Coordinates of C-alpha atoms (C1' of nucleotides) in Angstrom, one line a residue:
Chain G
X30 CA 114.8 89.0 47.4
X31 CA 117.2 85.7 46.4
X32 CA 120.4 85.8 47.9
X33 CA 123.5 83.5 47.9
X34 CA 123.8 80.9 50.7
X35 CA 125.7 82.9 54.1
X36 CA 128.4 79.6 54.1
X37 CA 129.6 78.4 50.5
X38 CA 130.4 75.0 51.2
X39 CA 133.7 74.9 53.3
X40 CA 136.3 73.5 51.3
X41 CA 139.0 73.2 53.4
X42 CA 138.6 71.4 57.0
X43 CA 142.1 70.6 57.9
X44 CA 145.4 71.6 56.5
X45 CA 145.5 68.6 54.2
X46 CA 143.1 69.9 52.6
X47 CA 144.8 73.4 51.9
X48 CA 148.0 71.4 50.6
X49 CA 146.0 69.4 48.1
X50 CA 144.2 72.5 46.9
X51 CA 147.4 74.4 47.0
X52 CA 149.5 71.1 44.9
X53 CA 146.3 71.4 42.3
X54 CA 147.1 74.5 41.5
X55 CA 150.9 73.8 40.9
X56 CA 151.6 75.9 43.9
X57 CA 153.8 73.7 47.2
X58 CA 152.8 73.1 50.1
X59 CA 155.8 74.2 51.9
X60 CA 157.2 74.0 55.3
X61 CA 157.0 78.0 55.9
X62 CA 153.4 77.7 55.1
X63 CA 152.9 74.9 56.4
X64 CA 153.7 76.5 59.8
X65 CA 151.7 79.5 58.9
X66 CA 149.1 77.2 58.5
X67 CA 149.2 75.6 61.8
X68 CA 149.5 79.0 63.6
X69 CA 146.0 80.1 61.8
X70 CA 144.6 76.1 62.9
X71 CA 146.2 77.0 66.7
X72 CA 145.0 80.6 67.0
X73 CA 141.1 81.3 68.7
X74 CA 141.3 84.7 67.6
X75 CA 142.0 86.9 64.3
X76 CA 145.8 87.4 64.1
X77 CA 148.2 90.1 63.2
X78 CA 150.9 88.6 60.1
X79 CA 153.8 89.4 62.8
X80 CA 152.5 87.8 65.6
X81 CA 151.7 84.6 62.5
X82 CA 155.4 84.8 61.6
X83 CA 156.4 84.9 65.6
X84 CA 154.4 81.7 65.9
X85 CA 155.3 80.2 63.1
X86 CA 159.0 81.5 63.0
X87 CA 158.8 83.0 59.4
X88 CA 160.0 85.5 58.1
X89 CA 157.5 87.8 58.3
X90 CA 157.9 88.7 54.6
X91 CA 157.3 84.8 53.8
X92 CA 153.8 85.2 55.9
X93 CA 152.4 88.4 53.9
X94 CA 153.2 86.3 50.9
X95 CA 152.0 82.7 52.0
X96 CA 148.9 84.8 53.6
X97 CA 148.0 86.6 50.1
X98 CA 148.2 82.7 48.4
X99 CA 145.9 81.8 50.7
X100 CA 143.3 84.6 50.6
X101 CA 142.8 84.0 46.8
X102 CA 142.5 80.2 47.4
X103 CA 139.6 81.6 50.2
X104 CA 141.5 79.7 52.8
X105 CA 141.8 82.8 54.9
X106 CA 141.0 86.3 55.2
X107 CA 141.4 89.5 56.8
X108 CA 140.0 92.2 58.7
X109 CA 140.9 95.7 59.5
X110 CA 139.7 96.2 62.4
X111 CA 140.6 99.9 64.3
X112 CA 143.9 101.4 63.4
X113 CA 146.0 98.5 63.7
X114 CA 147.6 95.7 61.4
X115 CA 145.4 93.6 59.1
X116 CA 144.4 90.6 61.3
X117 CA 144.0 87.2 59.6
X118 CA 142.4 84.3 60.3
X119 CA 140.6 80.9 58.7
X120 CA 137.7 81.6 56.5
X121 CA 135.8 79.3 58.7
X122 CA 136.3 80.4 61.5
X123 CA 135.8 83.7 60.3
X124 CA 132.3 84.1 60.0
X125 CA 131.5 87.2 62.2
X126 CA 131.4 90.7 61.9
X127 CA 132.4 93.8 63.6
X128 CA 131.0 96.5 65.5
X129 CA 133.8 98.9 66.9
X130 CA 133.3 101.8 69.3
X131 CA 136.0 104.7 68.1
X132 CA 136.2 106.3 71.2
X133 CA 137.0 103.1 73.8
X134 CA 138.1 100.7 70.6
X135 CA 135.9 98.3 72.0
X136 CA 135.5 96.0 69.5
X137 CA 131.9 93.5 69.5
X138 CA 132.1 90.7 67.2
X139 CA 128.2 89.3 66.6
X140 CA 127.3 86.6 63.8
X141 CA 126.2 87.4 60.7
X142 CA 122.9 86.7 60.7
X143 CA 122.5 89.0 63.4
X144 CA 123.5 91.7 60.4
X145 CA 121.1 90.4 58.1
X146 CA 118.1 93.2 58.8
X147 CA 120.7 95.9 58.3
X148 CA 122.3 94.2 55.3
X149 CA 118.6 94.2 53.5
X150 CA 117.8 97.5 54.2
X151 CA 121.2 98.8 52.5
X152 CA 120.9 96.5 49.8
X153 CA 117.1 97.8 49.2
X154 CA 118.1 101.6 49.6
X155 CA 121.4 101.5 48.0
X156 CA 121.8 98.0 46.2
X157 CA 125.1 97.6 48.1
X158 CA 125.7 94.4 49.2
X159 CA 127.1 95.6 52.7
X160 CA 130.0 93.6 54.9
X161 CA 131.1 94.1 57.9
X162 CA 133.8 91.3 58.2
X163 CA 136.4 93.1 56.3
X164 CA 135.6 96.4 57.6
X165 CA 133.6 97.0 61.0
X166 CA 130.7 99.2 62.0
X167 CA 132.4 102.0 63.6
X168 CA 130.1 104.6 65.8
X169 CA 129.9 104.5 69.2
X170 CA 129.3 101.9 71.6
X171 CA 126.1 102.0 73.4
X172 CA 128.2 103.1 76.8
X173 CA 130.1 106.0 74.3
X174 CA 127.0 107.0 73.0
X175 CA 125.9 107.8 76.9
X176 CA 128.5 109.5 78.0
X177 CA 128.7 111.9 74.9
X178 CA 125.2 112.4 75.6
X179 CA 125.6 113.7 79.2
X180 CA 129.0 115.5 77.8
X181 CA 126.4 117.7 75.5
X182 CA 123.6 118.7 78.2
X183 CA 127.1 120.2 79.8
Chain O
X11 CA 113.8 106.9 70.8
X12 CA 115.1 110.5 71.0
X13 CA 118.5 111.3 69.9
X14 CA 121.2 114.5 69.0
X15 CA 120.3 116.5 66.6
X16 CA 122.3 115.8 63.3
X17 CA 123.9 118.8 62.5
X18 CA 125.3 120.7 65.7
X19 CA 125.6 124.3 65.0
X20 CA 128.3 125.0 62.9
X21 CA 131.0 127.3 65.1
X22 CA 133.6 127.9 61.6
X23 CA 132.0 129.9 58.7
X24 CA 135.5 131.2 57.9
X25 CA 139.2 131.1 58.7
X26 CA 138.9 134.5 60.9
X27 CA 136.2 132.2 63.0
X28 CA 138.9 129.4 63.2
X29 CA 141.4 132.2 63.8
X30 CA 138.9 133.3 66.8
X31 CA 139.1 130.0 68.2
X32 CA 142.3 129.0 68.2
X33 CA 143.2 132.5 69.7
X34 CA 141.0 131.5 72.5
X35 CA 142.5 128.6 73.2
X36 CA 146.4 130.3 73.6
X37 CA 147.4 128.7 70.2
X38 CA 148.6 130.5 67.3
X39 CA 147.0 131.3 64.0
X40 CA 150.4 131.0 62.3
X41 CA 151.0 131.4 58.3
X42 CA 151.7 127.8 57.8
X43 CA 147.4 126.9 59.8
X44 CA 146.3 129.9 58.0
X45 CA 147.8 128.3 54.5
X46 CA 146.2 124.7 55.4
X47 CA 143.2 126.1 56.3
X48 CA 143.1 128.0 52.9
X49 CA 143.7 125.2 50.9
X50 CA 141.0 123.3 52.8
X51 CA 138.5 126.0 52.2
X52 CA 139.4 125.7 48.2
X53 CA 139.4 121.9 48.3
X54 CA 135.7 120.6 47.1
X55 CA 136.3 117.0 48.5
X56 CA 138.2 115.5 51.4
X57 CA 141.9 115.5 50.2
X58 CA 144.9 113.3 51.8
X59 CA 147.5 115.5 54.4
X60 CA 150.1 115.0 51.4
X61 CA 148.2 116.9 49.1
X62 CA 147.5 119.7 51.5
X63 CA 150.9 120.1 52.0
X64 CA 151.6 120.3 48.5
X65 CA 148.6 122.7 48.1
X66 CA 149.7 125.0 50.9
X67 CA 153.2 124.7 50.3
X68 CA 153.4 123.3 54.0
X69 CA 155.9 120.5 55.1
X70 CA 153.7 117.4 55.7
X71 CA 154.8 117.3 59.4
X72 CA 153.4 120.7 60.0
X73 CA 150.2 120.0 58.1
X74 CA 150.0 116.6 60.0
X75 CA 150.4 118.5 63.1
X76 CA 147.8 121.4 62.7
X77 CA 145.2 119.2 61.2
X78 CA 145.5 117.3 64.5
X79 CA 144.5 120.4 66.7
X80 CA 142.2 121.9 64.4
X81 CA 140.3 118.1 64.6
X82 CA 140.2 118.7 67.7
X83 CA 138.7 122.1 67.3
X84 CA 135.9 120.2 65.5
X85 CA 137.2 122.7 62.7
X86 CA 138.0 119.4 60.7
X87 CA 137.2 115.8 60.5
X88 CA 139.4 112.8 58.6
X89 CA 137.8 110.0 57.0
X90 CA 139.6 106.2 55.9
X91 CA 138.4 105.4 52.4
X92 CA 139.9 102.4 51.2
X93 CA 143.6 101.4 51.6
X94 CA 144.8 105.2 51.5
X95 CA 146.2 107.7 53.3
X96 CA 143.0 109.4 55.8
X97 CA 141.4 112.3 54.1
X98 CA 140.6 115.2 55.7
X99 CA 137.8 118.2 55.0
X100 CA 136.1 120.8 56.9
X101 CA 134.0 119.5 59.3
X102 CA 130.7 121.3 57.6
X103 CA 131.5 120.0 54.7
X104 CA 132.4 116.5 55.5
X105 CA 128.7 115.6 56.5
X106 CA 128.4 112.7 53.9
X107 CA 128.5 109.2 54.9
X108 CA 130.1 107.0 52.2
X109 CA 129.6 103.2 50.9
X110 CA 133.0 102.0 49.4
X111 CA 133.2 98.7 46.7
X112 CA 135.5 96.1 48.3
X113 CA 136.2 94.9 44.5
X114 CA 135.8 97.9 42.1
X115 CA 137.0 100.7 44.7
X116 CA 134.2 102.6 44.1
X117 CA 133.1 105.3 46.0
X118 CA 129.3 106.5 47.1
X119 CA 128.8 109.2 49.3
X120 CA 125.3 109.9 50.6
X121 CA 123.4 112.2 52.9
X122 CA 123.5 111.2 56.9
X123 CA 119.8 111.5 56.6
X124 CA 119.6 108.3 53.9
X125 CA 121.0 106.2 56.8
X126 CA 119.0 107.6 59.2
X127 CA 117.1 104.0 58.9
X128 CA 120.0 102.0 58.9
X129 CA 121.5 104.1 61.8
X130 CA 118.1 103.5 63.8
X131 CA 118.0 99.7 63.6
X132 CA 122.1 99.4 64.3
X133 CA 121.4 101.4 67.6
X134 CA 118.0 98.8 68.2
X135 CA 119.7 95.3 67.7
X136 CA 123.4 96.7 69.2
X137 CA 123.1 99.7 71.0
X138 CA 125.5 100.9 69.0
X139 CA 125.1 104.8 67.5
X140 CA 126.6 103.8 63.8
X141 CA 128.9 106.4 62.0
X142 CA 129.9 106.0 57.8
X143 CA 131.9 109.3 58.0
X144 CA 134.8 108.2 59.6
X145 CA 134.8 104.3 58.1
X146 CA 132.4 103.7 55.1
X147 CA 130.2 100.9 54.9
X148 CA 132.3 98.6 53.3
X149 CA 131.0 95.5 50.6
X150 CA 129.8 95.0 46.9
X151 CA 128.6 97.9 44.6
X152 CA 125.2 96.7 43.0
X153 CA 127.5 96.1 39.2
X154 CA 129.9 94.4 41.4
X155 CA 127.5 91.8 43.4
X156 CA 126.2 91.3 40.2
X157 CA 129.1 90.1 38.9
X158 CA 129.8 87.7 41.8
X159 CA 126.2 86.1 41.4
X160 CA 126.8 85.8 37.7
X161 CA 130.4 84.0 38.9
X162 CA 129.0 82.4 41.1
X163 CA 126.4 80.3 38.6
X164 CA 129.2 79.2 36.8
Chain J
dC11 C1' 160.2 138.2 75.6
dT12 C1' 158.5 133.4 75.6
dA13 C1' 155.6 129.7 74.9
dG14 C1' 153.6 127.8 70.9
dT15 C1' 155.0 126.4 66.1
dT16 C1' 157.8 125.2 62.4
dG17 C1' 161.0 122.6 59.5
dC18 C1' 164.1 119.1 59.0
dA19 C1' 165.8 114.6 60.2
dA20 C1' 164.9 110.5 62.0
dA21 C1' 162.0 106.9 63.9
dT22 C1' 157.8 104.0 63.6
dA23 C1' 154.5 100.9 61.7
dT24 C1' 152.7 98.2 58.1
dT25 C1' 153.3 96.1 53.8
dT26 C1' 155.6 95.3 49.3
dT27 C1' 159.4 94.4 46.1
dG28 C1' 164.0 92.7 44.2
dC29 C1' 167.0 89.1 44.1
dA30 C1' 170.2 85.3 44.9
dC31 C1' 169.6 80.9 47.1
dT32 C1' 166.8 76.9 48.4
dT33 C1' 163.5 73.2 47.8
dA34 C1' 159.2 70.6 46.7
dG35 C1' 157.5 67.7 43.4
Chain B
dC11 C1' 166.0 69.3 37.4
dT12 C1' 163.3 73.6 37.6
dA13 C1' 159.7 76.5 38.7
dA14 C1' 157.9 78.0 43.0
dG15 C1' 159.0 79.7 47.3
dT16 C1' 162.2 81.5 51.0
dG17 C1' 165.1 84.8 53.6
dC18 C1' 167.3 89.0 53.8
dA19 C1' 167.8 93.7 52.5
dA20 C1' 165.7 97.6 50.9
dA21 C1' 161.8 100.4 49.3
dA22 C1' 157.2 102.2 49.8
dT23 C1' 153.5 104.2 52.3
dA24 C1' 151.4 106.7 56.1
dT25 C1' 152.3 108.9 60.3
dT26 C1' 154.8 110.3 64.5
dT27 C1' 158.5 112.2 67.4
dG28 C1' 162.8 115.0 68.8
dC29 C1' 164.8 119.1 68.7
dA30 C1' 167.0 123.5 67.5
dA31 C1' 165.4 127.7 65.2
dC32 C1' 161.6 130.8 64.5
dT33 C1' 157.6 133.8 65.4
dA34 C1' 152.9 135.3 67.0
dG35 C1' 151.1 137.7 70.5

DNA sequence: CTAGTTGCAAATATTTTGCACTTAG
DNA sequence: CTAAGTGCAAAATATTTGCAACTAG
């Protein structure tokens, strides 16, 4: 089976970058997003838009907006990851997926590639190309899984 | 690898067993639960709180409330599909896993036993025991991954 | 009777929309 | 200049909480 490349060609590798792409398009490169943008560059970690516009100091309506700009130029995206806000971050940077345990939360980010058996064997059974960067794997973690084990022979 | 069986033996046929149960416990099997339960019984797919309230002629609180306890009864079980409100079921009827289209919206539900595979290989490279009830396996339909290839040549 | 439940109102959390004002290009 | 973007207020959506009144057992 032929499948696209895992990384299209990162387009955007500083926020010079972004404001070019975003000036191309006849959009501005303001100073709100601007901010925004330096928040996402500062953060190590996906982000909630309120804790962007607290960094920033945004409004936090003018981060929902800036962030949606930026999603569909494919300069960030985000996750939904437990019952939370949407968390955001750099496409880059971005590149994992999710495993969450819905009885602890705990929440195991692995690399893609480490997904890649799993994604084949849905895409051959179902023809769904499967992600787990938007969404997460929810189940139980392996410790979860015990203890509801020993919870049953109760 | 040995693991629970699938399907553990289903304790709620009808509303008197749920009745039976909650009875048990010193809560109440009060009109408003009886009407909820009614209009889950007659519902052929999960439905939203909202719409069981409207069905049962329940105030949303109340059917918010009661859906709660009788989840923790294992009498019911919510699921998140898509960007909506949860939607809830009968816990014997709610044994489908689902795959969801990140770009069409659509929705596939499937047997537990057609992930059994999937399931088995999650819990070998993770540890983790993988669940598609609660959170679907989210990604690209096979029309919609298509598409993007097709896109993507351009 | 009386503790569990209900309905209503109000709060919370997350995200979106309307609109007059500001600003990048 | 002027269209794009911002801040503020308000709405929309989904869910939870407080509390006085009600009712199942």
């Amino acid at each position: 089976v032929t499948h696209a490349p895992r990384t299209p060609p990162l387009a955007f590798r500083d926020i010079a970058d972004v404001a070019a792409a975003l000036r191309e398009r006849g959009e501005r490169f303001s100073t709100p997003r601007r901010l925004v943008l330096e928040a996402l560059f500062a953060a190590d970690a996906p982000v909630s838009a309120e804790q962007i516009a607290r960094d920033a100091g945004v409004e936090l309506t003018s981060v929902y907006r800036g962030l949606e700009r930026l999603e569909e130029l494919g300069v960030v995206t985000h996750a939904h990851i437990g019952h939370g806000p949407g968390l955001y971050a750099l496409t880059g940077r971005a590149e994992r997926e999710y495993l969450v345990c819905e009885r602890c939360k705990a929440v195991t980010s692995v690399e893609p590639e480490r997904l890649d058996r799993v994604r084949a064997m849905i895409r051959e059974d179902f023809g769904h190309e499967a992600s787990f960067r938007h969404f997460p794997i929810s189940g139980l973690c392996a410790a979860c899984a015990g203890e509801r084990e020993r919870e049953r022979e109760t």
